[in-house]
Amino acid sequence: MTIDPRLQSGLLPVEQARAQLLESVTPLRQTETLPLEQACGRVLAEPADAQVDLPPCDNSAMDGYALCGEGRQFTLVGKSLAGHPHSGNLQPGQCVRITTGAALPGGADRVVMQENADLDGETVLLQKEARIGEHIRRRGEDVGSGEQIVPAGRRLKVADIALLAAAGVSRVTVLRRLRAALLSVGDELKPLETPAAELGTGDIYDSNRIALKAALGELDIEVVDLGCQPDDPGQIRAAFEKARDSADIVITSGGVSVGEADYTRDVLEELGQLEMWRLAIKPGKPFTFGRLPRTEGVSYFFGLPGNPVSALVTLYQLVLPALEKLRGAGDDVVRFRGRARLLNPIRKSPGRLDFQRGYTYRDGDGLQVVETAGIQGSHILSGFSRANCFIVLPRESGNCDTGDWVTIEPFQKPLT
């Protein structure tokens, strides 16, 4: 097989980088027990078992009449309401008025919905015979008491909470929340409170840290915000030591280089081990991963590119899978990809896996289509803001034409 020489550039494939990250991190083990209503989004550390049968008794799936035996004519002898069951047993030819969810009285073996029955005094006449077992929910047909209903490692969603609550589970043991420390380094970075008129030439707002903080907050990760540090070795070291000792992960964007006035790399190499990668990804070629040993265990370092779009793309494609594994939900995360027809041409050179920002929707004919969202520069945030998906262009691919089918990856948290 002939390999395009443009792909032999010494760049690390994204898939390999992601695999290396996942292999390098170890999930958290510390747990806490919470009331169920506080547990949505948390990762279950111990399996949860049903405390009761679901349903807890045979009950009606419809408003109508609970019948005993066959036939089309029955004598009405009472009623069974949710929370107020009929006390006696039915004999053949008898029935009771019953509401949805109400307990089935003894002797009842079928339910007819009220639209198929006519009441004449104490007599119920069926428009057609009901089948045995019709419209009956059997005790325990969903889950049985003592049955494991949610496994360990599941990130609890609303449907899980509903199931657990119905099954009588009031408290669950979950992994503790992941803690992430964020900091920026650079004399040119200024806080958002700085008036625009006071910005010097080359000064920029410290926007990446704010965006990363919002992203991690969307993922229910506890954030330790250490602000922006000047280009001073002592202050940088103190900030990273505090980050290392207070969080499971440390994230920065930009600043890990060999620049004359850039001390971040030297400090990090003194504190731990660094791996600096050049990735076959666009945007986001430079990426740093490291381990910062501490008294108990290790804190993981992720150095994202400085360009704002690059920082968010690498966070989403590389860091998030590692974070999911760290908090115990690595196998529970599925990222959807689909196909869409391109509405505009795209220029691309072979060499890097390209995550262009796009907007996808179904056209009037129901066809999934996608178009690029504005200029695709790694510093252009306005297009990213309008986008709702990535257009994923393989590393070896070149230009795309209008009408081509391309792969799309709709945004999920934290980019939604």
XYZ file of C-alpha atoms in Angstrom:
416
model
C 0.000 0.000 0.000
C 1.314 3.440 -0.890
C 1.156 5.933 1.972
C 0.660 9.582 1.176
C 3.977 11.237 2.148
C 2.028 14.150 3.587
C 0.811 11.804 6.335
C 4.361 10.832 7.368
C 4.904 13.994 9.351
C 5.701 12.640 12.802
C 2.264 13.643 14.074
C 0.575 11.347 16.590
C -2.823 10.030 15.390
C -5.710 11.220 17.540
C -6.967 7.684 18.148
C -3.556 6.641 19.458
C -3.318 9.705 21.705
C -6.778 9.007 23.119
C -5.881 5.366 23.756
C -2.657 6.371 25.524
C -4.525 8.823 27.734
C -7.116 6.226 28.706
C -4.407 3.712 29.487
C -2.557 6.243 31.659
C -5.365 7.251 34.031
C -6.833 5.258 36.910
C -10.472 5.714 37.998
C -11.288 7.270 41.340
C -12.136 4.932 44.207
C -13.415 7.264 46.929
C -17.183 7.133 47.437
C -19.982 8.930 49.235
C -23.588 8.036 49.985
C -26.256 10.506 48.862
C -30.024 10.865 48.955
C -31.372 9.661 45.619
C -32.661 13.095 44.612
C -29.088 14.463 44.734
C -27.539 11.663 42.666
C -28.525 12.423 39.062
C -25.406 12.623 36.914
C -23.240 10.867 39.474
C -21.534 7.510 38.860
C -22.871 4.601 40.882
C -20.110 2.955 42.937
C -22.179 -0.009 44.160
C -25.011 -1.810 42.370
C -28.529 -0.870 43.456
C -31.152 -3.541 44.217
C -34.925 -3.201 44.140
C -36.505 -3.066 47.577
C -39.973 -4.024 46.310
C -41.597 -5.737 43.339
C -42.505 -3.512 40.405
C -45.408 -3.392 40.034
C -45.994 -4.168 43.725
C -49.261 -5.991 42.959
C -51.400 -7.079 40.022
C -53.071 -3.898 38.816
C -55.049 -2.408 35.966
C -53.451 -0.837 32.923
C -56.708 0.944 32.002
C -59.693 2.770 33.401
C -62.548 0.319 33.042
C -63.903 -2.804 34.722
C -62.113 -5.741 36.323
C -63.963 -8.921 35.381
C -64.175 -12.460 36.734
C -64.685 -15.091 34.061
C -65.876 -15.106 30.474
C -69.011 -13.574 28.971
C -70.348 -10.202 27.941
C -72.656 -9.429 30.866
C -71.403 -8.833 34.430
C -72.854 -7.637 37.718
C -71.160 -4.590 39.219
C -70.350 -5.242 42.903
C -67.958 -2.423 43.836
C -64.954 -0.412 42.808
C -61.170 -0.462 43.125
C -59.326 2.846 43.101
C -55.606 3.604 43.341
C -54.851 3.496 47.064
C -58.341 2.155 47.850
C -58.572 -1.470 46.668
C -61.741 -3.559 46.586
C -61.762 -5.727 49.713
C -63.601 -8.823 48.552
C -63.031 -11.568 45.973
C -65.010 -11.638 42.768
C -67.141 -14.586 41.703
C -67.684 -15.573 38.062
C -69.949 -13.049 36.377
C -69.031 -10.220 38.772
C -66.974 -7.087 38.129
C -65.782 -3.905 39.799
C -65.149 -0.442 38.471
C -61.347 0.033 38.364
C -58.951 2.869 37.606
C -55.484 2.777 36.071
C -52.931 1.502 38.577
C -55.536 0.262 41.059
C -55.021 -3.179 42.610
C -56.789 -6.046 40.910
C -59.279 -7.697 43.290
C -59.067 -11.389 44.018
C -60.782 -13.498 41.382
C -60.440 -10.900 38.607
C -58.698 -12.300 35.561
C -59.132 -9.594 32.923
C -59.903 -5.886 32.487
C -62.082 -4.266 29.856
C -61.452 -0.629 29.030
C -64.398 1.635 29.764
C -64.829 2.596 26.100
C -65.749 -1.034 25.330
C -68.356 -1.391 28.073
C -71.815 0.064 28.802
C -73.242 0.458 32.295
C -76.967 -0.134 32.835
C -77.748 0.207 36.534
C -75.819 -2.637 38.208
C -75.142 -4.432 34.939
C -72.076 -3.998 32.731
C -72.504 -5.029 29.098
C -69.399 -5.606 26.990
C -69.318 -4.660 23.333
C -67.001 -7.652 22.814
C -65.579 -10.298 25.118
C -62.354 -9.521 26.950
C -59.424 -11.926 26.761
C -58.037 -13.499 29.902
C -55.144 -11.381 31.214
C -56.113 -8.390 29.065
C -54.999 -4.978 30.392
C -53.479 -6.463 33.551
C -50.021 -5.513 34.842
C -48.613 -8.448 36.783
C -46.774 -8.076 40.078
C -43.005 -7.989 39.538
C -43.232 -8.065 35.730
C -40.841 -5.077 35.582
C -38.406 -5.987 38.373
C -38.531 -8.269 41.379
C -37.631 -7.419 44.958
C -33.907 -7.990 45.552
C -33.079 -7.846 41.828
C -30.119 -5.689 40.750
C -31.646 -2.888 38.736
C -28.735 -0.470 38.138
C -25.130 -1.722 37.908
C -22.057 -0.091 39.386
C -20.336 2.231 36.939
C -23.562 3.682 35.529
C -23.778 7.455 35.357
C -27.254 7.962 36.719
C -29.731 9.588 34.355
C -33.301 10.696 35.001
C -34.755 7.323 33.970
C -32.447 5.580 36.457
C -33.597 7.926 39.215
C -37.231 7.167 38.332
C -36.590 3.403 38.451
C -34.692 3.548 41.724
C -37.322 5.718 43.382
C -40.151 3.434 42.256
C -38.210 0.424 43.562
C -37.839 1.990 47.012
C -34.141 2.963 46.829
C -33.764 6.150 48.868
C -29.956 6.435 49.056
C -27.153 5.385 46.700
C -23.379 5.094 46.970
C -21.609 7.023 44.235
C -18.052 7.950 43.360
C -17.093 11.328 44.703
C -17.066 14.222 42.285
C -13.939 14.758 40.243
C -11.943 17.870 41.163
C -10.244 19.891 38.435
C -7.870 22.799 38.974
C -7.755 25.499 36.301
C -5.109 28.153 35.924
C -3.705 30.394 33.252
C -0.169 31.703 32.895
C 0.887 34.818 31.014
C 1.506 38.512 31.533
C -0.653 39.251 28.487
C -3.769 37.665 30.026
C -6.109 40.054 31.794
C -9.228 39.403 33.892
C -12.618 40.122 32.352
C -13.136 42.944 34.840
C -10.401 44.934 33.098
C -11.955 47.793 31.071
C -11.217 47.460 27.374
C -9.634 50.917 27.381
C -7.003 49.696 29.869
C -5.814 46.771 27.731
C -2.277 47.289 26.481
C -1.004 46.357 23.056
C -1.048 42.564 22.812
C -3.147 42.105 25.953
C -6.082 39.696 25.752
C -8.809 38.615 28.119
C -8.259 35.346 29.973
C -11.190 33.755 28.138
C -9.992 30.142 27.824
C -10.041 29.570 31.578
C -13.592 30.924 31.772
C -14.735 28.681 28.905
C -13.058 25.610 30.425
C -14.639 26.365 33.789
C -18.067 26.490 32.141
C -17.389 23.240 30.282
C -16.321 21.363 33.408
C -19.270 22.779 35.336
C -21.600 21.294 32.712
C -20.039 17.916 33.479
C -20.667 18.177 37.239
C -16.947 18.420 37.953
C -15.861 20.433 40.986
C -13.625 23.255 39.769
C -10.771 24.800 41.732
C -10.173 28.102 39.942
C -6.659 29.382 40.587
C -6.972 32.346 38.251
C -4.211 33.771 36.095
C -0.549 33.750 37.117
C 2.111 36.152 35.803
C 5.278 34.952 34.046
C 7.123 34.489 37.322
C 8.736 31.111 38.168
C 8.022 31.329 41.895
C 4.360 32.210 41.508
C 3.886 29.617 38.759
C 5.426 26.904 40.933
C 3.294 27.839 43.954
C 0.140 27.797 41.810
C 0.905 24.375 40.329
C 1.754 22.922 43.730
C -1.592 24.139 45.049
C -3.364 22.772 41.961
C -1.638 19.411 42.283
C -2.468 19.056 45.979
C -6.099 20.189 45.702
C -7.345 18.457 42.549
C -7.365 15.202 40.616
C -6.550 16.953 37.361
C -4.877 20.204 36.398
C -5.775 21.924 33.124
C -4.148 24.895 31.426
C -4.297 26.232 27.894
C -1.198 27.501 26.112
C 2.021 28.285 27.911
C 3.768 24.890 27.773
C 6.582 25.690 25.364
C 10.244 26.586 25.256
C 9.740 30.314 24.955
C 12.267 32.673 26.528
C 9.690 34.095 28.943
C 7.740 30.913 29.491
C 8.556 29.052 32.708
C 5.563 26.717 32.855
C 7.269 23.770 31.212
C 10.330 23.990 33.486
C 8.149 24.082 36.611
C 6.015 21.155 35.496
C 9.051 19.027 34.657
C 10.418 19.730 38.145
C 7.121 18.668 39.734
C 6.436 15.569 37.650
C 6.605 13.911 34.263
C 5.519 15.530 30.996
C 4.761 14.140 27.562
C 4.503 16.726 24.791
C 2.690 15.567 21.685
C 2.216 16.968 18.217
C -1.159 15.583 17.198
C -2.519 14.844 13.751
C -5.605 16.901 14.562
C -6.935 20.206 13.300
C -7.384 22.435 15.144
C -5.202 21.589 18.122
C -1.798 20.181 17.132
C 0.179 20.865 20.366
C -0.966 18.891 23.422
C 0.699 18.063 26.731
C -0.080 15.303 29.210
C 1.652 14.759 32.526
C 1.586 13.194 35.973
C 2.199 15.276 39.076
C 2.944 12.970 42.057
C 1.549 14.051 45.423
C 1.331 12.669 48.944
C -1.600 10.444 48.041
C -1.602 9.280 44.471
C -1.150 11.523 41.470
C -2.709 14.537 39.812
C -2.969 14.430 36.013
C -1.982 17.431 33.926
C -3.535 18.381 30.582
C -1.989 21.215 28.642
C -4.333 22.383 25.896
C -3.423 24.595 22.924
C -3.699 28.324 23.440
C -6.013 29.122 20.528
C -9.565 29.104 21.950
C -11.164 26.779 19.384
C -8.206 24.400 19.580
C -8.498 24.316 23.362
C -12.182 23.343 23.240
C -11.744 20.780 20.461
C -8.907 18.984 22.268
C -10.817 19.163 25.552
C -13.812 17.505 23.880
C -11.949 14.910 21.813
C -9.099 13.956 24.159
C -9.533 15.169 27.714
C -13.210 14.315 28.211
C -12.782 10.561 27.561
C -9.990 10.547 30.151
C -12.168 12.439 32.630
C -15.010 9.982 32.126
C -12.681 7.093 32.892
C -11.308 8.922 35.934
C -14.773 9.302 37.404
C -15.662 5.705 36.661
C -17.961 6.088 33.664
C -15.566 5.419 30.810
C -17.502 2.454 29.416
C -20.837 4.237 29.744
C -20.053 7.068 27.313
C -21.212 6.710 23.724
C -20.523 9.520 21.272
C -22.879 9.503 18.308
C -21.686 9.964 14.740
C -23.830 10.053 11.620
C -23.751 11.055 7.975
C -24.985 14.226 6.335
C -24.902 15.751 2.864
C -22.594 18.753 2.569
C -24.153 22.061 1.490
C -20.904 23.860 0.689
C -17.408 22.901 -0.494
C -14.621 22.410 2.059
C -10.933 22.861 1.387
C -8.693 20.388 3.203
C -5.179 19.023 2.770
C -4.340 15.437 3.772
C -2.334 15.111 6.967
C -4.575 15.781 9.972
C -7.943 14.592 11.260
C -10.049 17.728 10.875
C -12.908 18.707 13.184
C -14.617 21.519 11.313
C -17.436 23.295 13.066
C -20.757 22.816 11.303
C -24.485 23.310 11.524
C -26.632 20.271 10.740
C -30.388 19.941 10.259
C -32.984 18.083 8.195
C -34.055 19.837 5.019
C -37.585 19.974 3.609
C -37.214 16.482 2.151
C -36.119 15.030 5.478
C -32.489 14.681 4.386
C -29.777 15.283 6.984
C -27.607 18.119 5.683
C -24.712 20.095 7.101
C -22.863 23.307 6.323
C -19.743 24.805 7.801
C -20.391 27.427 10.470
C -18.388 30.457 9.435
C -14.624 30.797 9.087
C -12.753 27.739 10.361
C -9.696 29.399 11.910
C -8.579 28.101 15.305
C -9.062 31.604 16.734
C -12.597 32.112 15.339
C -15.129 31.614 18.141
C -18.180 33.130 16.431
C -18.558 30.182 14.062
C -18.117 27.736 16.942
C -20.886 29.552 18.787
C -23.266 29.054 15.820
C -22.289 25.410 15.289
C -24.104 22.353 16.623
C -21.771 19.610 15.363
C -18.310 18.712 14.181
C -17.785 17.810 10.540
C -15.234 15.016 10.926
C -12.875 14.780 7.956
C -10.462 11.803 7.963
C -6.745 12.411 8.157
C -6.090 11.117 4.642
C -8.962 12.977 2.968
C -8.675 16.064 0.794
C -11.162 18.640 -0.462
C -14.915 17.974 -0.223
C -17.507 19.163 -2.729
C -21.092 20.307 -2.292
C -23.281 17.220 -2.215
C -20.640 14.915 -0.724
C -21.627 12.739 2.225
C -19.544 13.514 5.306
C -19.377 12.282 8.888
C -20.884 14.522 11.558
C -20.600 14.362 15.322
C -23.444 16.302 17.000
C -22.372 18.257 20.065
C -23.088 16.811 23.485
C -22.195 18.246 26.849
C -20.268 20.404 27.418
C -20.516 21.927 23.937
C -24.319 21.883 23.664
